[in-house]
């Protein structure tokens, strides 16, 4: 029902009103005993729908894109593990064969507008600036392949940190084949790269998993009971 409302919304104000109802839904799901992973999938699905509608509204304002592109989610949203407190992590991949100057100008503007609209709607800007409005994460497909090739073949602490975010990527809007192509490239490049896996395993072993907002809410409710 909420997703249908999102699809029919006409402006950001409508989306803000819908997103504000999300905590009520989450509270009801928690009270009903719903599994946390099911709740995060619901939250992520609603975020996807809001993002898609915002992109549609942005294109209406900017005009049709100069070439094909894909808007992708990263991190927790890509894993469908988004909570009420999750910030934005997203990027844009666009066609290699387009006029690069025209394409970069258009998609950077799109990214900035989408990020700000999501922020207005209730999704905080990423502190690390891993967003489509950052020129570094708004690139043609061949540049994205270059990024992953460097991260995998020349692993260092920074590249491992970035792969920890960017290896979780999921298609949201645009041309799905760009995302499939990029994933195929990643899988082919990573085969047999023992040094990379060694560094990645070290990074993961040191990472601490937070309880998260849903866990805190659930724990609080259990204490009250």
PDB file of C-alpha atoms in Angstrom:
ATOM      1  CA  UNK A   1       0.000   0.000   0.000  1.00  0.00           C
ATOM      2  CA  UNK A   2       2.802   2.446   0.916  1.00  0.00           C
ATOM      3  CA  UNK A   3       4.739   1.597  -2.235  1.00  0.00           C
ATOM      4  CA  UNK A   4       1.655   2.266  -4.347  1.00  0.00           C
ATOM      5  CA  UNK A   5       1.298   5.657  -2.637  1.00  0.00           C
ATOM      6  CA  UNK A   6       4.950   6.383  -3.381  1.00  0.00           C
ATOM      7  CA  UNK A   7       4.498   5.546  -7.064  1.00  0.00           C
ATOM      8  CA  UNK A   8       1.569   7.974  -7.288  1.00  0.00           C
ATOM      9  CA  UNK A   9       3.253  10.804  -5.362  1.00  0.00           C
ATOM     10  CA  UNK A  10       3.652  14.074  -7.247  1.00  0.00           C
ATOM     11  CA  UNK A  11       6.380  15.843  -5.272  1.00  0.00           C
ATOM     12  CA  UNK A  12       8.943  15.573  -2.477  1.00  0.00           C
ATOM     13  CA  UNK A  13       6.435  16.841   0.083  1.00  0.00           C
ATOM     14  CA  UNK A  14       4.242  13.802  -0.582  1.00  0.00           C
ATOM     15  CA  UNK A  15       7.244  11.490  -0.147  1.00  0.00           C
ATOM     16  CA  UNK A  16       8.236  13.159   3.124  1.00  0.00           C
ATOM     17  CA  UNK A  17       4.763  12.471   4.500  1.00  0.00           C
ATOM     18  CA  UNK A  18       4.938   8.824   3.480  1.00  0.00           C
ATOM     19  CA  UNK A  19       8.428   8.290   4.883  1.00  0.00           C
ATOM     20  CA  UNK A  20       7.385   9.736   8.242  1.00  0.00           C
ATOM     21  CA  UNK A  21       4.898   6.869   8.580  1.00  0.00           C
ATOM     22  CA  UNK A  22       7.665   4.286   8.282  1.00  0.00           C
ATOM     23  CA  UNK A  23       8.609   4.227  12.016  1.00  0.00           C
ATOM     24  CA  UNK A  24       4.966   3.451  12.871  1.00  0.00           C
ATOM     25  CA  UNK A  25       5.050   0.499  10.490  1.00  0.00           C
ATOM     26  CA  UNK A  26       8.338  -0.742  11.947  1.00  0.00           C
ATOM     27  CA  UNK A  27       7.019  -0.466  15.508  1.00  0.00           C
ATOM     28  CA  UNK A  28       3.933  -2.466  14.562  1.00  0.00           C
ATOM     29  CA  UNK A  29       6.061  -5.145  12.905  1.00  0.00           C
ATOM     30  CA  UNK A  30       8.313  -5.394  15.964  1.00  0.00           C
ATOM     31  CA  UNK A  31       5.289  -5.675  18.231  1.00  0.00           C
ATOM     32  CA  UNK A  32       3.920  -8.484  16.076  1.00  0.00           C
ATOM     33  CA  UNK A  33       7.146 -10.458  16.473  1.00  0.00           C
ATOM     34  CA  UNK A  34       8.335 -10.084  12.884  1.00  0.00           C
ATOM     35  CA  UNK A  35      11.888 -11.221  12.155  1.00  0.00           C
ATOM     36  CA  UNK A  36      14.432  -8.409  11.972  1.00  0.00           C
ATOM     37  CA  UNK A  37      15.625  -9.526   8.520  1.00  0.00           C
ATOM     38  CA  UNK A  38      12.070  -9.305   7.211  1.00  0.00           C
ATOM     39  CA  UNK A  39      11.666  -5.809   8.644  1.00  0.00           C
ATOM     40  CA  UNK A  40      14.909  -4.589   7.073  1.00  0.00           C
ATOM     41  CA  UNK A  41      13.785  -5.971   3.708  1.00  0.00           C
ATOM     42  CA  UNK A  42      10.510  -4.076   3.996  1.00  0.00           C
ATOM     43  CA  UNK A  43      12.331  -0.871   4.938  1.00  0.00           C
ATOM     44  CA  UNK A  44      14.761  -1.343   2.034  1.00  0.00           C
ATOM     45  CA  UNK A  45      11.893  -1.961  -0.414  1.00  0.00           C
ATOM     46  CA  UNK A  46      10.231   1.274   0.640  1.00  0.00           C
ATOM     47  CA  UNK A  47      13.555   3.118   0.291  1.00  0.00           C
ATOM     48  CA  UNK A  48      13.929   1.653  -3.209  1.00  0.00           C
ATOM     49  CA  UNK A  49      10.459   2.876  -4.169  1.00  0.00           C
ATOM     50  CA  UNK A  50      11.128   6.369  -2.802  1.00  0.00           C
ATOM     51  CA  UNK A  51      14.474   6.520  -4.622  1.00  0.00           C
ATOM     52  CA  UNK A  52      12.901   5.428  -7.913  1.00  0.00           C
ATOM     53  CA  UNK A  53      10.168   8.058  -7.600  1.00  0.00           C
ATOM     54  CA  UNK A  54      12.722  10.753  -6.763  1.00  0.00           C
ATOM     55  CA  UNK A  55      14.753   9.829  -9.850  1.00  0.00           C
ATOM     56  CA  UNK A  56      11.610  10.038 -11.986  1.00  0.00           C
ATOM     57  CA  UNK A  57      10.817  13.491 -10.566  1.00  0.00           C
ATOM     58  CA  UNK A  58      14.433  14.573 -11.113  1.00  0.00           C
ATOM     59  CA  UNK A  59      14.364  13.485 -14.759  1.00  0.00           C
ATOM     60  CA  UNK A  60      11.116  15.394 -15.248  1.00  0.00           C
ATOM     61  CA  UNK A  61      12.952  18.502 -14.054  1.00  0.00           C
ATOM     62  CA  UNK A  62      16.280  17.957 -15.832  1.00  0.00           C
ATOM     63  CA  UNK A  63      14.979  16.463 -19.071  1.00  0.00           C
ATOM     64  CA  UNK A  64      15.792  13.072 -20.552  1.00  0.00           C
ATOM     65  CA  UNK A  65      19.297  11.681 -19.813  1.00  0.00           C
ATOM     66  CA  UNK A  66      21.851  12.046 -22.629  1.00  0.00           C
ATOM     67  CA  UNK A  67      22.611   8.309 -22.517  1.00  0.00           C
ATOM     68  CA  UNK A  68      21.789   5.076 -20.725  1.00  0.00           C
ATOM     69  CA  UNK A  69      22.689   4.783 -17.043  1.00  0.00           C
ATOM     70  CA  UNK A  70      22.117   2.781 -13.884  1.00  0.00           C
ATOM     71  CA  UNK A  71      21.527   4.132 -10.387  1.00  0.00           C
ATOM     72  CA  UNK A  72      22.845   1.655  -7.812  1.00  0.00           C
ATOM     73  CA  UNK A  73      22.497   1.180  -4.078  1.00  0.00           C
ATOM     74  CA  UNK A  74      25.500   0.222  -1.958  1.00  0.00           C
ATOM     75  CA  UNK A  75      26.155  -1.102   1.531  1.00  0.00           C
ATOM     76  CA  UNK A  76      23.226  -1.987   3.766  1.00  0.00           C
ATOM     77  CA  UNK A  77      20.560  -0.923   1.269  1.00  0.00           C
ATOM     78  CA  UNK A  78      22.157  -3.113  -1.401  1.00  0.00           C
ATOM     79  CA  UNK A  79      21.999  -6.038   1.046  1.00  0.00           C
ATOM     80  CA  UNK A  80      18.345  -5.196   1.846  1.00  0.00           C
ATOM     81  CA  UNK A  81      19.413  -4.644   5.470  1.00  0.00           C
ATOM     82  CA  UNK A  82      18.464  -1.002   5.832  1.00  0.00           C
ATOM     83  CA  UNK A  83      17.287   0.321   9.197  1.00  0.00           C
ATOM     84  CA  UNK A  84      15.580   3.585  10.158  1.00  0.00           C
ATOM     85  CA  UNK A  85      18.973   5.112  10.980  1.00  0.00           C
ATOM     86  CA  UNK A  86      20.850   4.107   7.805  1.00  0.00           C
ATOM     87  CA  UNK A  87      22.335   6.918   5.730  1.00  0.00           C
ATOM     88  CA  UNK A  88      22.644   7.052   1.953  1.00  0.00           C
ATOM     89  CA  UNK A  89      25.130   4.956  -0.027  1.00  0.00           C
ATOM     90  CA  UNK A  90      24.583   5.150  -3.782  1.00  0.00           C
ATOM     91  CA  UNK A  91      26.281   5.743  -7.123  1.00  0.00           C
ATOM     92  CA  UNK A  92      25.688   6.163 -10.857  1.00  0.00           C
ATOM     93  CA  UNK A  93      27.130   4.138 -13.748  1.00  0.00           C
ATOM     94  CA  UNK A  94      26.634   5.500 -17.256  1.00  0.00           C
ATOM     95  CA  UNK A  95      27.405   4.504 -20.842  1.00  0.00           C
ATOM     96  CA  UNK A  96      31.050   4.482 -21.983  1.00  0.00           C
ATOM     97  CA  UNK A  97      30.207   5.456 -25.550  1.00  0.00           C
ATOM     98  CA  UNK A  98      28.381   8.694 -24.743  1.00  0.00           C
ATOM     99  CA  UNK A  99      29.780  12.210 -24.980  1.00  0.00           C
ATOM    100  CA  UNK A 100      31.593  12.068 -21.641  1.00  0.00           C
ATOM    101  CA  UNK A 101      31.554  15.790 -20.934  1.00  0.00           C
ATOM    102  CA  UNK A 102      27.798  16.077 -21.543  1.00  0.00           C
ATOM    103  CA  UNK A 103      27.051  12.845 -19.662  1.00  0.00           C
ATOM    104  CA  UNK A 104      29.142  13.720 -16.609  1.00  0.00           C
ATOM    105  CA  UNK A 105      27.575  17.164 -16.337  1.00  0.00           C
ATOM    106  CA  UNK A 106      24.039  15.756 -16.515  1.00  0.00           C
ATOM    107  CA  UNK A 107      24.503  12.777 -14.197  1.00  0.00           C
ATOM    108  CA  UNK A 108      26.441  14.736 -11.605  1.00  0.00           C
ATOM    109  CA  UNK A 109      23.531  17.200 -11.447  1.00  0.00           C
ATOM    110  CA  UNK A 110      21.125  14.281 -11.224  1.00  0.00           C
ATOM    111  CA  UNK A 111      23.138  12.701  -8.441  1.00  0.00           C
ATOM    112  CA  UNK A 112      23.276  15.917  -6.435  1.00  0.00           C
ATOM    113  CA  UNK A 113      19.528  16.469  -6.796  1.00  0.00           C
ATOM    114  CA  UNK A 114      18.639  12.882  -5.895  1.00  0.00           C
ATOM    115  CA  UNK A 115      20.919  12.960  -2.836  1.00  0.00           C
ATOM    116  CA  UNK A 116      19.415  16.219  -1.590  1.00  0.00           C
ATOM    117  CA  UNK A 117      15.857  15.012  -2.222  1.00  0.00           C
ATOM    118  CA  UNK A 118      16.542  11.781  -0.327  1.00  0.00           C
ATOM    119  CA  UNK A 119      17.997  13.858   2.502  1.00  0.00           C
ATOM    120  CA  UNK A 120      14.853  15.996   2.613  1.00  0.00           C
ATOM    121  CA  UNK A 121      12.759  12.845   2.637  1.00  0.00           C
ATOM    122  CA  UNK A 122      14.554  11.509   5.709  1.00  0.00           C
ATOM    123  CA  UNK A 123      17.617   9.641   4.435  1.00  0.00           C
ATOM    124  CA  UNK A 124      20.729  11.293   5.823  1.00  0.00           C
ATOM    125  CA  UNK A 125      23.631  12.263   3.584  1.00  0.00           C
ATOM    126  CA  UNK A 126      26.560   9.856   3.800  1.00  0.00           C
ATOM    127  CA  UNK A 127      29.275  11.184   6.121  1.00  0.00           C
ATOM    128  CA  UNK A 128      31.899   9.565   3.888  1.00  0.00           C
ATOM    129  CA  UNK A 129      30.312  11.133   0.768  1.00  0.00           C
ATOM    130  CA  UNK A 130      29.745   7.763  -0.917  1.00  0.00           C
ATOM    131  CA  UNK A 131      26.902   9.126  -3.001  1.00  0.00           C
ATOM    132  CA  UNK A 132      25.947   9.717  -6.615  1.00  0.00           C
ATOM    133  CA  UNK A 133      26.493  13.452  -6.175  1.00  0.00           C
ATOM    134  CA  UNK A 134      30.214  12.867  -5.634  1.00  0.00           C
ATOM    135  CA  UNK A 135      32.036  12.969  -9.023  1.00  0.00           C
ATOM    136  CA  UNK A 136      34.245  10.058  -7.926  1.00  0.00           C
ATOM    137  CA  UNK A 137      31.218   7.751  -7.658  1.00  0.00           C
ATOM    138  CA  UNK A 138      29.467   9.048 -10.774  1.00  0.00           C
ATOM    139  CA  UNK A 139      31.413   7.510 -13.648  1.00  0.00           C
ATOM    140  CA  UNK A 140      31.169   5.558 -16.929  1.00  0.00           C
ATOM    141  CA  UNK A 141      31.203   1.771 -16.780  1.00  0.00           C
ATOM    142  CA  UNK A 142      34.846   1.425 -17.856  1.00  0.00           C
ATOM    143  CA  UNK A 143      35.961   3.728 -15.019  1.00  0.00           C
ATOM    144  CA  UNK A 144      34.039   1.612 -12.510  1.00  0.00           C
ATOM    145  CA  UNK A 145      35.836  -1.477 -13.829  1.00  0.00           C
ATOM    146  CA  UNK A 146      39.131   0.359 -13.392  1.00  0.00           C
ATOM    147  CA  UNK A 147      38.222   1.131  -9.770  1.00  0.00           C
ATOM    148  CA  UNK A 148      37.495  -2.516  -8.955  1.00  0.00           C
ATOM    149  CA  UNK A 149      40.558  -3.759 -10.797  1.00  0.00           C
ATOM    150  CA  UNK A 150      42.783  -1.440  -8.735  1.00  0.00           C
ATOM    151  CA  UNK A 151      41.077  -2.372  -5.448  1.00  0.00           C
ATOM    152  CA  UNK A 152      41.469  -6.088  -6.152  1.00  0.00           C
ATOM    153  CA  UNK A 153      44.951  -6.176  -7.689  1.00  0.00           C
ATOM    154  CA  UNK A 154      46.559  -3.509  -5.470  1.00  0.00           C
ATOM    155  CA  UNK A 155      44.897  -4.023  -2.071  1.00  0.00           C
ATOM    156  CA  UNK A 156      45.727  -1.587   0.726  1.00  0.00           C
ATOM    157  CA  UNK A 157      43.751  -0.474   3.821  1.00  0.00           C
ATOM    158  CA  UNK A 158      41.840   2.201   1.888  1.00  0.00           C
ATOM    159  CA  UNK A 159      40.953  -0.064  -1.029  1.00  0.00           C
ATOM    160  CA  UNK A 160      39.787  -2.792   1.354  1.00  0.00           C
ATOM    161  CA  UNK A 161      37.609  -0.254   3.134  1.00  0.00           C
ATOM    162  CA  UNK A 162      36.062   0.836  -0.166  1.00  0.00           C
ATOM    163  CA  UNK A 163      35.504  -2.698  -1.437  1.00  0.00           C
ATOM    164  CA  UNK A 164      33.737  -3.448   1.842  1.00  0.00           C
ATOM    165  CA  UNK A 165      31.090  -0.929   0.710  1.00  0.00           C
ATOM    166  CA  UNK A 166      31.182  -1.316  -3.063  1.00  0.00           C
ATOM    167  CA  UNK A 167      31.155  -5.105  -3.269  1.00  0.00           C
ATOM    168  CA  UNK A 168      27.589  -4.846  -1.995  1.00  0.00           C
ATOM    169  CA  UNK A 169      25.913  -3.212  -4.981  1.00  0.00           C
ATOM    170  CA  UNK A 170      22.393  -3.579  -6.296  1.00  0.00           C
ATOM    171  CA  UNK A 171      20.486  -2.207  -9.272  1.00  0.00           C
ATOM    172  CA  UNK A 172      17.797   0.389  -8.462  1.00  0.00           C
ATOM    173  CA  UNK A 173      16.992   2.286 -11.683  1.00  0.00           C
ATOM    174  CA  UNK A 174      18.003   2.510 -15.336  1.00  0.00           C
ATOM    175  CA  UNK A 175      19.773  -0.192 -17.356  1.00  0.00           C
ATOM    176  CA  UNK A 176      20.142  -3.449 -15.441  1.00  0.00           C
ATOM    177  CA  UNK A 177      22.779  -4.835 -17.837  1.00  0.00           C
ATOM    178  CA  UNK A 178      25.337  -2.246 -16.649  1.00  0.00           C
ATOM    179  CA  UNK A 179      25.167  -3.707 -13.152  1.00  0.00           C
ATOM    180  CA  UNK A 180      25.294  -7.293 -14.476  1.00  0.00           C
ATOM    181  CA  UNK A 181      28.319  -6.417 -16.608  1.00  0.00           C
ATOM    182  CA  UNK A 182      30.106  -4.825 -13.658  1.00  0.00           C
ATOM    183  CA  UNK A 183      29.400  -7.792 -11.377  1.00  0.00           C
ATOM    184  CA  UNK A 184      30.654 -10.253 -14.021  1.00  0.00           C
ATOM    185  CA  UNK A 185      33.840  -8.209 -14.317  1.00  0.00           C
ATOM    186  CA  UNK A 186      34.332  -8.248 -10.530  1.00  0.00           C
ATOM    187  CA  UNK A 187      33.850 -12.030 -10.335  1.00  0.00           C
ATOM    188  CA  UNK A 188      36.313 -12.626 -13.194  1.00  0.00           C
ATOM    189  CA  UNK A 189      38.928 -10.270 -11.739  1.00  0.00           C
ATOM    190  CA  UNK A 190      38.763 -11.634  -8.203  1.00  0.00           C
ATOM    191  CA  UNK A 191      39.336 -15.301  -9.104  1.00  0.00           C
ATOM    192  CA  UNK A 192      42.525 -16.631  -7.534  1.00  0.00           C
ATOM    193  CA  UNK A 193      43.459 -13.343  -5.859  1.00  0.00           C
ATOM    194  CA  UNK A 194      44.631 -14.869  -2.574  1.00  0.00           C
ATOM    195  CA  UNK A 195      46.395 -11.715  -1.370  1.00  0.00           C
ATOM    196  CA  UNK A 196      43.206  -9.693  -1.712  1.00  0.00           C
ATOM    197  CA  UNK A 197      41.179 -12.291   0.177  1.00  0.00           C
ATOM    198  CA  UNK A 198      43.825 -12.362   2.903  1.00  0.00           C
ATOM    199  CA  UNK A 199      43.577  -8.581   3.397  1.00  0.00           C
ATOM    200  CA  UNK A 200      39.783  -8.713   3.246  1.00  0.00           C
ATOM    201  CA  UNK A 201      39.650 -11.480   5.864  1.00  0.00           C
ATOM    202  CA  UNK A 202      41.872  -9.439   8.182  1.00  0.00           C
ATOM    203  CA  UNK A 203      39.600  -6.416   7.779  1.00  0.00           C
ATOM    204  CA  UNK A 204      36.452  -8.439   8.445  1.00  0.00           C
ATOM    205  CA  UNK A 205      37.940 -10.148  11.514  1.00  0.00           C
ATOM    206  CA  UNK A 206      38.570  -6.740  13.103  1.00  0.00           C
ATOM    207  CA  UNK A 207      35.144  -5.296  12.288  1.00  0.00           C
ATOM    208  CA  UNK A 208      32.564  -4.992  15.050  1.00  0.00           C
ATOM    209  CA  UNK A 209      28.925  -5.495  14.157  1.00  0.00           C
ATOM    210  CA  UNK A 210      26.605  -2.918  15.790  1.00  0.00           C
ATOM    211  CA  UNK A 211      23.328  -4.026  17.324  1.00  0.00           C
ATOM    212  CA  UNK A 212      21.523  -1.495  15.154  1.00  0.00           C
ATOM    213  CA  UNK A 213      18.412   0.581  15.670  1.00  0.00           C
ATOM    214  CA  UNK A 214      15.967  -2.316  15.316  1.00  0.00           C
ATOM    215  CA  UNK A 215      17.935  -4.383  17.791  1.00  0.00           C
ATOM    216  CA  UNK A 216      17.918  -1.529  20.292  1.00  0.00           C
ATOM    217  CA  UNK A 217      14.181  -1.043  19.869  1.00  0.00           C
ATOM    218  CA  UNK A 218      13.547  -4.745  20.309  1.00  0.00           C
ATOM    219  CA  UNK A 219      15.790  -4.949  23.376  1.00  0.00           C
ATOM    220  CA  UNK A 220      14.004  -1.989  24.915  1.00  0.00           C
ATOM    221  CA  UNK A 221      10.610  -3.591  24.335  1.00  0.00           C
ATOM    222  CA  UNK A 222      11.821  -6.881  25.834  1.00  0.00           C
ATOM    223  CA  UNK A 223      13.050  -5.053  28.934  1.00  0.00           C
ATOM    224  CA  UNK A 224       9.689  -3.356  29.326  1.00  0.00           C
ATOM    225  CA  UNK A 225       7.907  -6.710  29.057  1.00  0.00           C
TER     226      UNK A 225
END
